[in-house]
mmCIF file with all atom_site columns, C-alpha atoms in Angstrom:
data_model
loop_
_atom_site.group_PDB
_atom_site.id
_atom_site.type_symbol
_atom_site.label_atom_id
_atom_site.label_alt_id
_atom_site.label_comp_id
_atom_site.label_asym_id
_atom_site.label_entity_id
_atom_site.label_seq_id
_atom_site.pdbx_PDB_ins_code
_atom_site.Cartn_x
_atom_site.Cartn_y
_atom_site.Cartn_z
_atom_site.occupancy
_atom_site.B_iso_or_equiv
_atom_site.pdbx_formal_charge
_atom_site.auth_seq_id
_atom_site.auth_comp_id
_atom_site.auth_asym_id
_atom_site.auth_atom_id
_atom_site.pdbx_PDB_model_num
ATOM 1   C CA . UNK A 1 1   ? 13.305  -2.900  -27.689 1.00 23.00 ? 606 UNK A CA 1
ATOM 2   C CA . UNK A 1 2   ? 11.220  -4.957  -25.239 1.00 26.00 ? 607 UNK A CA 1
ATOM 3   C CA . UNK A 1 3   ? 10.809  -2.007  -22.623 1.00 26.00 ? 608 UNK A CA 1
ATOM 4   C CA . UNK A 1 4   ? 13.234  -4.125  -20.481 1.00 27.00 ? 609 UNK A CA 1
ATOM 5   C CA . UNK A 1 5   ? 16.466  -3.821  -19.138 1.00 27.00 ? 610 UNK A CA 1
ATOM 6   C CA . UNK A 1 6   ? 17.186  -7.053  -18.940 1.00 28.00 ? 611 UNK A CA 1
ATOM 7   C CA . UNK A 1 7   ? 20.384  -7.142  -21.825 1.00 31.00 ? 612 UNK A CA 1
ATOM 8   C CA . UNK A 1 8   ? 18.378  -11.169 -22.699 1.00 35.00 ? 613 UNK A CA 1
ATOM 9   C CA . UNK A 1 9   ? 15.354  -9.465  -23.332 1.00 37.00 ? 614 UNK A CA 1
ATOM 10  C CA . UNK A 1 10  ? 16.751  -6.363  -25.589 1.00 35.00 ? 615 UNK A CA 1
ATOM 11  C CA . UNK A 1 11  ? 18.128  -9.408  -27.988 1.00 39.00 ? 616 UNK A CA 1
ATOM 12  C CA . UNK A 1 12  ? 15.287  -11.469 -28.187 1.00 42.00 ? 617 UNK A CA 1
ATOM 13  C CA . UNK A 1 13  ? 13.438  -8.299  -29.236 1.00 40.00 ? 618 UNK A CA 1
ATOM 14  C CA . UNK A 1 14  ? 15.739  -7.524  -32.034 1.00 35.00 ? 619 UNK A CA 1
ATOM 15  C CA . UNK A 1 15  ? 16.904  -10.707 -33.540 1.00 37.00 ? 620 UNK A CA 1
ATOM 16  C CA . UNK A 1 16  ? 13.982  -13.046 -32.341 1.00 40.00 ? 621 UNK A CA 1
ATOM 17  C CA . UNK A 1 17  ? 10.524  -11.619 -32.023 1.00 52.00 ? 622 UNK A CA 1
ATOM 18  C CA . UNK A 1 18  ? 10.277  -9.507  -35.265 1.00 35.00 ? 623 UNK A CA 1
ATOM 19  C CA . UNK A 1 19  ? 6.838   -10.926 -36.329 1.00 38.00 ? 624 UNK A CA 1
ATOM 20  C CA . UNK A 1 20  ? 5.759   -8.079  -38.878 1.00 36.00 ? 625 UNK A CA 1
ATOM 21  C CA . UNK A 1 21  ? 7.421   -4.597  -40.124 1.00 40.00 ? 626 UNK A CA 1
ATOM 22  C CA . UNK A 1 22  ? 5.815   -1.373  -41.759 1.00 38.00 ? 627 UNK A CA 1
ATOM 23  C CA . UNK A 1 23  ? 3.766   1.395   -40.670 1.00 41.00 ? 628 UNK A CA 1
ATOM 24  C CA . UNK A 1 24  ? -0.429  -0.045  -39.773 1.00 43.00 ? 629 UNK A CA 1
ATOM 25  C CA . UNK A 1 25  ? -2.489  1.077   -42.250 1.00 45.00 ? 630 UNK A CA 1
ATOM 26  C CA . UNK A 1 26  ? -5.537  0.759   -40.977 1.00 47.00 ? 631 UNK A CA 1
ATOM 27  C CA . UNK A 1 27  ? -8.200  -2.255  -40.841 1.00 44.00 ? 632 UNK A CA 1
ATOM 28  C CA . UNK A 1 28  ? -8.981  -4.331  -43.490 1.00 48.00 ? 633 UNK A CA 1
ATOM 29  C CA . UNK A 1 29  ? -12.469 -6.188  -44.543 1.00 46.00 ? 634 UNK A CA 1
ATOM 30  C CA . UNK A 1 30  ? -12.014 -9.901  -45.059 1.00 52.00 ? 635 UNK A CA 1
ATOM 31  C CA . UNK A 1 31  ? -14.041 -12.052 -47.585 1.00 54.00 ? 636 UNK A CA 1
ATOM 32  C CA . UNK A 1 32  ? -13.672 -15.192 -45.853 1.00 56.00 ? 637 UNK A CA 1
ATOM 33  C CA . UNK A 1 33  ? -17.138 -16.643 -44.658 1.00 62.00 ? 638 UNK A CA 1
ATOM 34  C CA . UNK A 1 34  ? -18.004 -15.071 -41.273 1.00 66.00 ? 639 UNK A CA 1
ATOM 35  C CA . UNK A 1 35  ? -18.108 -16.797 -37.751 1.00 65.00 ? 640 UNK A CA 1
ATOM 36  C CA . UNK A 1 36  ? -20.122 -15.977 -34.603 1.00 77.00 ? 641 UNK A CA 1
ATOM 37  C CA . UNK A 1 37  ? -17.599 -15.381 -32.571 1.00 83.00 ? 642 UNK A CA 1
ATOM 38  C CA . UNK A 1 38  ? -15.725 -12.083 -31.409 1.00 94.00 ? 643 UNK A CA 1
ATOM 39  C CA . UNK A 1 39  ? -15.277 -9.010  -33.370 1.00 96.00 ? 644 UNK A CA 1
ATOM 40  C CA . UNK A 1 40  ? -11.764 -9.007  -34.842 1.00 97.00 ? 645 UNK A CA 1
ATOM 41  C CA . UNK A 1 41  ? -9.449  -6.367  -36.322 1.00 96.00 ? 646 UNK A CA 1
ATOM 42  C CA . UNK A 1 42  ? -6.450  -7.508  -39.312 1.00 97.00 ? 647 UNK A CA 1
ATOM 43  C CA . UNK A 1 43  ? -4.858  -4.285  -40.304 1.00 95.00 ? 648 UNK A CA 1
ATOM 44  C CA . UNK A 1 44  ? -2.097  -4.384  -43.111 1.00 93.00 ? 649 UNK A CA 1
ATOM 45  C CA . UNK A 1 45  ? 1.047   -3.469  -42.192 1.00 93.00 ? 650 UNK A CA 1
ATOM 46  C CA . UNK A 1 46  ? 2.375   -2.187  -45.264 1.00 92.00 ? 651 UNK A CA 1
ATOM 47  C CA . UNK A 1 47  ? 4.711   -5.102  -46.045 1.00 93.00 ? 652 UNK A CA 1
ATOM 48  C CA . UNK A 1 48  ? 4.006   -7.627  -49.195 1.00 95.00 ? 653 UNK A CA 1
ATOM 49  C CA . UNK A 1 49  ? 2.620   -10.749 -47.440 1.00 97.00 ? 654 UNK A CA 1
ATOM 50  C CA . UNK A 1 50  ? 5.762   -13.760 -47.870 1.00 98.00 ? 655 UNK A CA 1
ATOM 51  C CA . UNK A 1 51  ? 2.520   -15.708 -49.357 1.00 97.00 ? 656 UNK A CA 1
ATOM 52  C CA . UNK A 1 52  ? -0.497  -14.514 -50.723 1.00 95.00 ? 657 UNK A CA 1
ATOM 53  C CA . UNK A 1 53  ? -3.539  -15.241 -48.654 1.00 97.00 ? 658 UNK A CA 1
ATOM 54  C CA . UNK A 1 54  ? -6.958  -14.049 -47.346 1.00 96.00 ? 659 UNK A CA 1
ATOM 55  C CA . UNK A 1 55  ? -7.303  -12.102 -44.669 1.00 96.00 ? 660 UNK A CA 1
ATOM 56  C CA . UNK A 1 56  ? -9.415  -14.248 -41.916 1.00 97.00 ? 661 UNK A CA 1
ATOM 57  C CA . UNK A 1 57  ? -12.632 -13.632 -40.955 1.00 96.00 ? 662 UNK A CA 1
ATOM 58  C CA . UNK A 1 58  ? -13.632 -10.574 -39.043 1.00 95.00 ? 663 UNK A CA 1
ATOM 59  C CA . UNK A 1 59  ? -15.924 -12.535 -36.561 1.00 96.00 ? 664 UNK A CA 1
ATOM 60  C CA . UNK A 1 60  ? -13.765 -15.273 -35.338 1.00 96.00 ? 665 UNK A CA 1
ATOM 61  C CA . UNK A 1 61  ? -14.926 -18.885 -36.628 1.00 95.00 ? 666 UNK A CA 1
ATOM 62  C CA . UNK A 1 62  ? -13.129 -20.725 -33.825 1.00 94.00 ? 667 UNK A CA 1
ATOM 63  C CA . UNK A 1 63  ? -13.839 -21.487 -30.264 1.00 95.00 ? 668 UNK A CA 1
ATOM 64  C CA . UNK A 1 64  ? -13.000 -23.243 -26.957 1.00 96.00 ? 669 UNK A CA 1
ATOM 65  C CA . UNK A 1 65  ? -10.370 -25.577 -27.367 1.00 97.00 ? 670 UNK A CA 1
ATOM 66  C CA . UNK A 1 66  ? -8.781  -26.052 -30.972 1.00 98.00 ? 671 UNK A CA 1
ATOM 67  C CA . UNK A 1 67  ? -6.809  -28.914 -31.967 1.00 98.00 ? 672 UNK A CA 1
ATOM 68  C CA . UNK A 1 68  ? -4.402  -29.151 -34.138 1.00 98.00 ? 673 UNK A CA 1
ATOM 69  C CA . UNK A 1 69  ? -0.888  -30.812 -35.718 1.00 98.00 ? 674 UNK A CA 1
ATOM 70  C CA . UNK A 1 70  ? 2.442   -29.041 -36.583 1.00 98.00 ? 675 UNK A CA 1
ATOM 71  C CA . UNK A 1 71  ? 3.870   -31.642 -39.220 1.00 98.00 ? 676 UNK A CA 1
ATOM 72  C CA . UNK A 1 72  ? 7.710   -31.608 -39.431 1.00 98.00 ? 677 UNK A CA 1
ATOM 73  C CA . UNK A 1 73  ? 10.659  -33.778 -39.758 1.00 98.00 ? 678 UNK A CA 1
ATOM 74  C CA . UNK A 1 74  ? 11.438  -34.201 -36.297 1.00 98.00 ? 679 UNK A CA 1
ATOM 75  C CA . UNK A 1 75  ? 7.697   -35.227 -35.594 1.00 98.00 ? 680 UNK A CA 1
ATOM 76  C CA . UNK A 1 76  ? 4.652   -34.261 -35.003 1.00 98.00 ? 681 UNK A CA 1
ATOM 77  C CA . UNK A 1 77  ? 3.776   -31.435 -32.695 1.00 98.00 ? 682 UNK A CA 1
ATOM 78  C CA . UNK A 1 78  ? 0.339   -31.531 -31.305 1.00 98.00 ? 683 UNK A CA 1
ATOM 79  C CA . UNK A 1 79  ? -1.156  -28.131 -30.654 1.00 98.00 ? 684 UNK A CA 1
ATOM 80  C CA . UNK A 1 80  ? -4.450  -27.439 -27.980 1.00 98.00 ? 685 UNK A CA 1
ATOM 81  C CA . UNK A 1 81  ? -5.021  -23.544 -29.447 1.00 98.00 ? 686 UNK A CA 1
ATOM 82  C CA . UNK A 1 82  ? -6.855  -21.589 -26.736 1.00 98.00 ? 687 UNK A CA 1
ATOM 83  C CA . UNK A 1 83  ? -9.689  -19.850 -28.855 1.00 98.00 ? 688 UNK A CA 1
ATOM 84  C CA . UNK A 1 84  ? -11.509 -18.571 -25.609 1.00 97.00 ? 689 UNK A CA 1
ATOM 85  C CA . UNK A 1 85  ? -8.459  -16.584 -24.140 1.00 97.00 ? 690 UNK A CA 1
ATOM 86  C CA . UNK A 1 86  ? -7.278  -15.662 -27.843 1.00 98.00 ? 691 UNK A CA 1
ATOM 87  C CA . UNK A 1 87  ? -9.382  -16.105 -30.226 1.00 98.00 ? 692 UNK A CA 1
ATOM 88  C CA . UNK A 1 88  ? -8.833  -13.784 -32.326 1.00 98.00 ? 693 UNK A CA 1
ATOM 89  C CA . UNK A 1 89  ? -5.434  -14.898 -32.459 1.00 98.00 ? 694 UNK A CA 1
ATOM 90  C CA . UNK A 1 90  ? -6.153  -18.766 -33.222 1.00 98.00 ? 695 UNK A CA 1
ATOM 91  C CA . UNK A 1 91  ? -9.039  -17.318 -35.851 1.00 98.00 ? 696 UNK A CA 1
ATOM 92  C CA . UNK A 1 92  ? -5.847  -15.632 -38.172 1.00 98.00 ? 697 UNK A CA 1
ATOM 93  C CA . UNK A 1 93  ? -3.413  -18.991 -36.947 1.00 98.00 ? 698 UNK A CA 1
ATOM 94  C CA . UNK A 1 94  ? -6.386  -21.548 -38.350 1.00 98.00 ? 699 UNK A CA 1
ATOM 95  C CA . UNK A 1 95  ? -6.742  -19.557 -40.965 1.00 98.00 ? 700 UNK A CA 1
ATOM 96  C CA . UNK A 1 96  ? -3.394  -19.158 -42.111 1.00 98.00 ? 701 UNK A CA 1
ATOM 97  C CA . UNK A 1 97  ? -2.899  -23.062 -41.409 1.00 98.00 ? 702 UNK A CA 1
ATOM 98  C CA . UNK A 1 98  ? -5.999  -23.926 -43.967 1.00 98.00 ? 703 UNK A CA 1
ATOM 99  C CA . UNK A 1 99  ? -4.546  -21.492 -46.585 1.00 98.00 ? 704 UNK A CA 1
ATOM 100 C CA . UNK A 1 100 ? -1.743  -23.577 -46.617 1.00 98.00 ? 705 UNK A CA 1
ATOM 101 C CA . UNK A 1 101 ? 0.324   -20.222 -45.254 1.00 98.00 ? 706 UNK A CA 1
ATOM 102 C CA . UNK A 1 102 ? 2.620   -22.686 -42.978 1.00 98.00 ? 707 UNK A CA 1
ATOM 103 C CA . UNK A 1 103 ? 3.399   -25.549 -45.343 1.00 98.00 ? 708 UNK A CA 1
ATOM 104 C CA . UNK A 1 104 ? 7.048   -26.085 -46.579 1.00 98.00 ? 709 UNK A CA 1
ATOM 105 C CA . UNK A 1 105 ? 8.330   -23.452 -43.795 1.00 98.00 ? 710 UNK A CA 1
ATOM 106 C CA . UNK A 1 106 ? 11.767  -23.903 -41.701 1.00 98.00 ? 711 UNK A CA 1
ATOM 107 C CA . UNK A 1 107 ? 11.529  -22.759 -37.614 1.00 98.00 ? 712 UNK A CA 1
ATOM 108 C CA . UNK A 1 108 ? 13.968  -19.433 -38.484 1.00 98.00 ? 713 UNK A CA 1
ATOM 109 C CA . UNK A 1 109 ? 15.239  -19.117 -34.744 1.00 98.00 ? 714 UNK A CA 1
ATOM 110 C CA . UNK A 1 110 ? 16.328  -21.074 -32.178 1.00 98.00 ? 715 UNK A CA 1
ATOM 111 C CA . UNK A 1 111 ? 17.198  -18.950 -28.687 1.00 98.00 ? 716 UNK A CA 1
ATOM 112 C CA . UNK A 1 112 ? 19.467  -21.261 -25.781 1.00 95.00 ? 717 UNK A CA 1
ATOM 113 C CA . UNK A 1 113 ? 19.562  -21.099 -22.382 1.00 93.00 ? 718 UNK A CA 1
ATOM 114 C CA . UNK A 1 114 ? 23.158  -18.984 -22.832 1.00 91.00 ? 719 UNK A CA 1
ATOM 115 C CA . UNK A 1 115 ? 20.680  -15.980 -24.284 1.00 92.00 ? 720 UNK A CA 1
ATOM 116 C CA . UNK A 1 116 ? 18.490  -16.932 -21.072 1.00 93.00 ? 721 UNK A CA 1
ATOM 117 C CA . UNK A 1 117 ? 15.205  -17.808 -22.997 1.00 97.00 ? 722 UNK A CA 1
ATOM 118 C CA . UNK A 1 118 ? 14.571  -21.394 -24.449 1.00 98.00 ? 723 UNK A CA 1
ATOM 119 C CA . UNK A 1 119 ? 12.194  -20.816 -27.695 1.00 98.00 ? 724 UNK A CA 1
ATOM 120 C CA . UNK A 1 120 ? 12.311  -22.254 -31.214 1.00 98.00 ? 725 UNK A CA 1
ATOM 121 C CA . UNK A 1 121 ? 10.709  -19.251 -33.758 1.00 98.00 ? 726 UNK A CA 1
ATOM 122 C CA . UNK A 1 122 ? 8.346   -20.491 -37.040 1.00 98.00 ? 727 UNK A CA 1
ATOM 123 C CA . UNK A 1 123 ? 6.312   -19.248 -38.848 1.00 98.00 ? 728 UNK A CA 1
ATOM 124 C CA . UNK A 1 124 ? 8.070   -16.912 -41.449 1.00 98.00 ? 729 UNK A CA 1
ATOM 125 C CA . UNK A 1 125 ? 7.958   -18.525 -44.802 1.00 98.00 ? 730 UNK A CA 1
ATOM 126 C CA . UNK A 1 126 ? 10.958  -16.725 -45.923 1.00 98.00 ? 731 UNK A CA 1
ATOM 127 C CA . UNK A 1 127 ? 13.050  -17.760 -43.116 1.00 97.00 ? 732 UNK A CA 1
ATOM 128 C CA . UNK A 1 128 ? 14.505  -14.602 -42.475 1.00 96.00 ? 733 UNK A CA 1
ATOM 129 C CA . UNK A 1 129 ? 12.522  -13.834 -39.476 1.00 96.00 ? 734 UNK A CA 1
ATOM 130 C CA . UNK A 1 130 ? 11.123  -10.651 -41.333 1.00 96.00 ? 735 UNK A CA 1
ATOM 131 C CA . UNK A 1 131 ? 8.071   -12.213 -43.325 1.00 97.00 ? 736 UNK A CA 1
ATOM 132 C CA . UNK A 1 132 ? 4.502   -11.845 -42.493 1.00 98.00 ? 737 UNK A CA 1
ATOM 133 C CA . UNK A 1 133 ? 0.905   -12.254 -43.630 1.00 98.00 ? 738 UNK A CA 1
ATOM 134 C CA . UNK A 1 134 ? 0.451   -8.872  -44.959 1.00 97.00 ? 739 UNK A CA 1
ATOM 135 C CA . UNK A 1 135 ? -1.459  -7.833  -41.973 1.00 98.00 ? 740 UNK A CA 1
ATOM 136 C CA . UNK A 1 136 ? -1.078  -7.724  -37.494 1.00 98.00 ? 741 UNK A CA 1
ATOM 137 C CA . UNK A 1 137 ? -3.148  -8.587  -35.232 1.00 97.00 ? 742 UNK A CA 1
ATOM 138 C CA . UNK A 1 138 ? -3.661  -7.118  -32.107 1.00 97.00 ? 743 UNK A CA 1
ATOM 139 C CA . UNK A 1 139 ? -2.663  -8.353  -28.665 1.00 98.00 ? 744 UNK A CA 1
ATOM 140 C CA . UNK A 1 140 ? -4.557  -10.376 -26.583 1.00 98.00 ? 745 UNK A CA 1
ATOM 141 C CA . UNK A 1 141 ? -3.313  -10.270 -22.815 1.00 98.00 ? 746 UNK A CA 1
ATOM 142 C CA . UNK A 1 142 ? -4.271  -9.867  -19.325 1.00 97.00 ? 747 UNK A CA 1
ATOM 143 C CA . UNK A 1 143 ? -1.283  -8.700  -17.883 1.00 97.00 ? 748 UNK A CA 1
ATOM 144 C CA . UNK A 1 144 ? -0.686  -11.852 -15.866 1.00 97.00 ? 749 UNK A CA 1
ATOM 145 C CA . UNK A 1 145 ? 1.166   -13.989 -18.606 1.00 98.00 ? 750 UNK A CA 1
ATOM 146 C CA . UNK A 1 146 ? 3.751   -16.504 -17.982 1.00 98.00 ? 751 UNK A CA 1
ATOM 147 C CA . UNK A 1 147 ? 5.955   -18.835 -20.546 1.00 98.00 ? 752 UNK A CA 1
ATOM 148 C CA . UNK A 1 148 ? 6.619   -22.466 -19.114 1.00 98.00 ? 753 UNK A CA 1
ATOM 149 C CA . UNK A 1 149 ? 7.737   -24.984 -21.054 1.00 98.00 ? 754 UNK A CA 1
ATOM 150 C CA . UNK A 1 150 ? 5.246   -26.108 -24.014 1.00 98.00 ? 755 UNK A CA 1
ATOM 151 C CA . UNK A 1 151 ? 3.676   -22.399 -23.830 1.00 98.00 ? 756 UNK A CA 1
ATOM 152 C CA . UNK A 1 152 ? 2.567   -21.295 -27.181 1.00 98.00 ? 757 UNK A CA 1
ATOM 153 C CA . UNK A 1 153 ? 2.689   -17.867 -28.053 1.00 98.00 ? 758 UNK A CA 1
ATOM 154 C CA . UNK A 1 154 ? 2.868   -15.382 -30.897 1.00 98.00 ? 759 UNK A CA 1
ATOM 155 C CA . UNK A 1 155 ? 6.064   -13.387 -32.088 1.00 98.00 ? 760 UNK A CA 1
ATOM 156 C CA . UNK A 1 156 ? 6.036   -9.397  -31.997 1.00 96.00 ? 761 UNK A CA 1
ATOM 157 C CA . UNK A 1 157 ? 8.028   -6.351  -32.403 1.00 94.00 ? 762 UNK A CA 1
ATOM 158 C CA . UNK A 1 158 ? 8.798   -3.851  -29.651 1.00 92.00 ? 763 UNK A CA 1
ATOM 159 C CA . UNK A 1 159 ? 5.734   -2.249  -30.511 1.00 95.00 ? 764 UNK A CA 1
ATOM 160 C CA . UNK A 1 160 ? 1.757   -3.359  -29.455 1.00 96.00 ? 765 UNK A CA 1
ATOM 161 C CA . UNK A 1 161 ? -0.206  -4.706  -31.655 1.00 97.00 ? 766 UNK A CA 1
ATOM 162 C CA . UNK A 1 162 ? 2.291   -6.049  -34.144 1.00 97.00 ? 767 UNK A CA 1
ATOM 163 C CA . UNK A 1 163 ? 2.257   -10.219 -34.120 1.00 97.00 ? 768 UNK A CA 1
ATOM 164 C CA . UNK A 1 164 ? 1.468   -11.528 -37.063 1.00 98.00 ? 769 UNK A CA 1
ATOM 165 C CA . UNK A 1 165 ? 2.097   -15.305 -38.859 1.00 98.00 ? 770 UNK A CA 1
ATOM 166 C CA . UNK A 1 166 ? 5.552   -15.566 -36.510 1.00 98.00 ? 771 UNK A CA 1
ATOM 167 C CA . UNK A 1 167 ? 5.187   -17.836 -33.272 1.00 98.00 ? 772 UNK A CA 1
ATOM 168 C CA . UNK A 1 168 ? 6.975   -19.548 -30.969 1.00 98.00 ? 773 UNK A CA 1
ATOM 169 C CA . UNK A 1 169 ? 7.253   -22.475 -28.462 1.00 98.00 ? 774 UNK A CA 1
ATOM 170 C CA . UNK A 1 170 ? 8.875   -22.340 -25.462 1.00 98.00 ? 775 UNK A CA 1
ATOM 171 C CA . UNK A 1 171 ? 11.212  -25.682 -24.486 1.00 98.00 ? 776 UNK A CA 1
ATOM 172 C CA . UNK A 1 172 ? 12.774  -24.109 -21.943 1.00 98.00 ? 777 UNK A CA 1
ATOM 173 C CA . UNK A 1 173 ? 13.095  -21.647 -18.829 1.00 97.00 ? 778 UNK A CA 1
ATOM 174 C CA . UNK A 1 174 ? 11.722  -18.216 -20.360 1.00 98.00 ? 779 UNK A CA 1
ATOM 175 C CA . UNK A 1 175 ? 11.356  -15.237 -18.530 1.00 97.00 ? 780 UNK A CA 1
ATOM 176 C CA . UNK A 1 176 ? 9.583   -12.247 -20.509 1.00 97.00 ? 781 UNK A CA 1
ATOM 177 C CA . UNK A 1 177 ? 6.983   -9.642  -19.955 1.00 97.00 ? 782 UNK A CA 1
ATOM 178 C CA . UNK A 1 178 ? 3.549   -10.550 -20.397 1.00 97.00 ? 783 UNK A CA 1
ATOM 179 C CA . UNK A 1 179 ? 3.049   -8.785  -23.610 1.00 97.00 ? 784 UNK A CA 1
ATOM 180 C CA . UNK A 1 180 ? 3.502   -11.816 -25.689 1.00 98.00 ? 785 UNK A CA 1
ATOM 181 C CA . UNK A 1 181 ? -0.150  -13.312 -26.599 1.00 98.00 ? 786 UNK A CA 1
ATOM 182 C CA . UNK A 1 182 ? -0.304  -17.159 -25.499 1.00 98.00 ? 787 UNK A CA 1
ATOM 183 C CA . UNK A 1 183 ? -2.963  -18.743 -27.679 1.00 98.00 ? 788 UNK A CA 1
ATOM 184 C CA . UNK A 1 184 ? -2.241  -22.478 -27.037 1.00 98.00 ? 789 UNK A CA 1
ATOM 185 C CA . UNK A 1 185 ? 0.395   -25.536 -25.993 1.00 98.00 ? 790 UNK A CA 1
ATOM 186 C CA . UNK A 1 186 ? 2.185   -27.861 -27.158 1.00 98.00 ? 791 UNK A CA 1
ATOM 187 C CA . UNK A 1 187 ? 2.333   -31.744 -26.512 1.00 98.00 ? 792 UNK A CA 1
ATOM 188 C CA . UNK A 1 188 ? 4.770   -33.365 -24.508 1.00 98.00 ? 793 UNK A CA 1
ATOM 189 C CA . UNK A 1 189 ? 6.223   -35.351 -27.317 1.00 98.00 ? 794 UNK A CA 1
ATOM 190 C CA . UNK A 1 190 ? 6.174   -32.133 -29.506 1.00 98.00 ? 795 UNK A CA 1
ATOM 191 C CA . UNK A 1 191 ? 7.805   -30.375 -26.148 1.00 98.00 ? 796 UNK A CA 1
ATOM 192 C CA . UNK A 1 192 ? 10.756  -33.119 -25.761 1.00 98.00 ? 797 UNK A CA 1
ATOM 193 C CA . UNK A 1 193 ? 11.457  -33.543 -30.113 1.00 98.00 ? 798 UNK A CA 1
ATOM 194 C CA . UNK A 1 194 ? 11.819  -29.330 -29.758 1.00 98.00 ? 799 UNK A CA 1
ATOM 195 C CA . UNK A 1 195 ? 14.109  -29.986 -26.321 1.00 98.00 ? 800 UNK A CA 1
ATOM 196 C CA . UNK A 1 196 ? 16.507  -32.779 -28.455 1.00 98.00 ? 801 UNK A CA 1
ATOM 197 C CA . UNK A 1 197 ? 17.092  -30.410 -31.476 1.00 98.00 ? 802 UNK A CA 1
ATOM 198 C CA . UNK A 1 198 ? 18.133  -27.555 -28.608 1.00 98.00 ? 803 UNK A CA 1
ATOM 199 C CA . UNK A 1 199 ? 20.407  -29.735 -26.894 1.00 97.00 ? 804 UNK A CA 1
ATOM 200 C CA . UNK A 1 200 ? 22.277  -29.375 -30.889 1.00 96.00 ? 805 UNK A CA 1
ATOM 201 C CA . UNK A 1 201 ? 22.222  -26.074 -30.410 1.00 97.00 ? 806 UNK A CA 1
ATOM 202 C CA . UNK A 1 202 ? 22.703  -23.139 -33.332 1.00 97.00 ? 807 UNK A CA 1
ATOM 203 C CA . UNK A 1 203 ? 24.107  -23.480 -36.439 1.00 96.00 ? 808 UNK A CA 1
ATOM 204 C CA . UNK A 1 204 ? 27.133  -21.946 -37.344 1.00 95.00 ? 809 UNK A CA 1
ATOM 205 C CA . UNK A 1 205 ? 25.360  -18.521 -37.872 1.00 95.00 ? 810 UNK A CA 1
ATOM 206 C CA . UNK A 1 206 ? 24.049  -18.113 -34.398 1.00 95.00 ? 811 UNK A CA 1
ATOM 207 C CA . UNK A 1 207 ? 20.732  -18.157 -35.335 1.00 97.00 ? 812 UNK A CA 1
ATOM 208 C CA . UNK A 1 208 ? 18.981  -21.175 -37.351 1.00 98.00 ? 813 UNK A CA 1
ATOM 209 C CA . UNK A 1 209 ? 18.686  -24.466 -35.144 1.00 98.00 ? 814 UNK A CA 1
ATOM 210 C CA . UNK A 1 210 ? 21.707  -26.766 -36.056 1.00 98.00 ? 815 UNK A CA 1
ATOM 211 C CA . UNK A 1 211 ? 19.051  -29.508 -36.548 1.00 98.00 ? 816 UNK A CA 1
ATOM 212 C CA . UNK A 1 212 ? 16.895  -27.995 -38.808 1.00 98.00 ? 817 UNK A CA 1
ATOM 213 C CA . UNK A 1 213 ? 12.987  -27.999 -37.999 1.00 98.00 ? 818 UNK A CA 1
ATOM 214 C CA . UNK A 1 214 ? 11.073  -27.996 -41.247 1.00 98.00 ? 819 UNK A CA 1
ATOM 215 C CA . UNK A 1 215 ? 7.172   -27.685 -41.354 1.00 98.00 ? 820 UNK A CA 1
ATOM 216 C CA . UNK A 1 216 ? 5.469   -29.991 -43.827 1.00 98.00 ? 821 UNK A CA 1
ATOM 217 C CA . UNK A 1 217 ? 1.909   -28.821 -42.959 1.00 98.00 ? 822 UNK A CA 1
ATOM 218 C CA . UNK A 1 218 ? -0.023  -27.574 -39.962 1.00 98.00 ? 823 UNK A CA 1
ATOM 219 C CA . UNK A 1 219 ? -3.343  -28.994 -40.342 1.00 98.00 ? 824 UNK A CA 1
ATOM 220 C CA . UNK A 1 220 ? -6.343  -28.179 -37.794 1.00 98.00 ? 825 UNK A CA 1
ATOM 221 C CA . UNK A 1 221 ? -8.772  -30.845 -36.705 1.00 95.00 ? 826 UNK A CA 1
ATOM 222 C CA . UNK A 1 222 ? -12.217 -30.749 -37.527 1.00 81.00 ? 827 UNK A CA 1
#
């Protein structure tokens, strides 16, 4: 599904990277009070949102350099959110975050080195890797994306345009297409507590981390 040969890169499409599902609908307005920044465009995607919340604002509140905590149980992972390369990516991300969208989540996916990407896979309140927001946003690349270690990026399906609340970090050696918007990093102690729960590896279905990674609250600094 990922327009790549590569057999790794078929599998991450169609177990990992399925951020949203449903036909797009079309753009959406947003009542949330409006930033200055650039134009943005939610459209639903058909699919009841796994928790009800607002659609962020159409003219991105967010700029520069955003930071921000992932809260969990094996630490806290610091985030710096890009909101000049993607902004209108970090706009939905902070606003999901302040809605509350992320709290009392579990990290759905865990890839290893033996599926030859290194990523752990949140954002899904179901935990099924099949929720969303109730809406996609649309990609934000150059064409010249790469995934080191600590890279944060968001989730998608096979098709463009089609991340949604579903994001990963990478921990390890990941080599994908640049189609994947990267909207921020992670901190190096974030980085190595996501490294120790891979060295544990999967659980005994293959696909959940064996130590699981459970978000209290993903709160963005003022």
């Amino acid at each position: 599904m990922l327009k790549r040969p590569l057999a790794v890169l078929a599998t991450l499409a169609a177990v990992s990277l399925l951020a949203s599902c449903g036909d797009d609908e079309g753009s959406t307005a947003s009542d949330a009070p409006e930033g200055d920044g650039p134009s943005c465009t939610y459209r639903e995607d058909g699919q009841e949102a796994a928790k009800e919340v607002e659609l962020p604002p159409s003219n991105a509140t967010v700029s520069g350099t955003v930071s921000g905590t992932i809260a969990t149980n094996i630490g806290d992972i610091g985030l710096e959110l890009d909101a000049e390369g993607a902004p209108c990516t970090v706009n939905s991300f902070v606003s999901l975050a302040e809605q509350g969208y992320y709290d009392d989540t579990t990290c759905h996916r865990l890839t290893t080195a033996a599926a030859g990407i290194q990523v752990l896979q949140c954002g899904d309140p179901t935990a099924t890797g099949m929720g969303g927001p109730g809406y996609t946003i649309d990609d934000e690349v150059t064409g010249d994306e790469t995934y080191p270690d600590g890279t944060l990026a968001m989730a998608k399906t096979a098709a463009p345009d089609s991340g949604g609340s579903q994001f990963f970090i990478v921990y390890g050696e990941t080599p994908l297409p640049p189609e994947y918007t990267v909207f921020g990093t992670v901190d190096q102690a974030g980085l190595e507590a996501v490294q120790q729960v891979a060295k544990a590896g999967n659980g005994p279905d293959g696909v959940t981390p064996a130590e699981p990674v459970d978000i209290s609250a993903v709160t963005i600094a003022d």
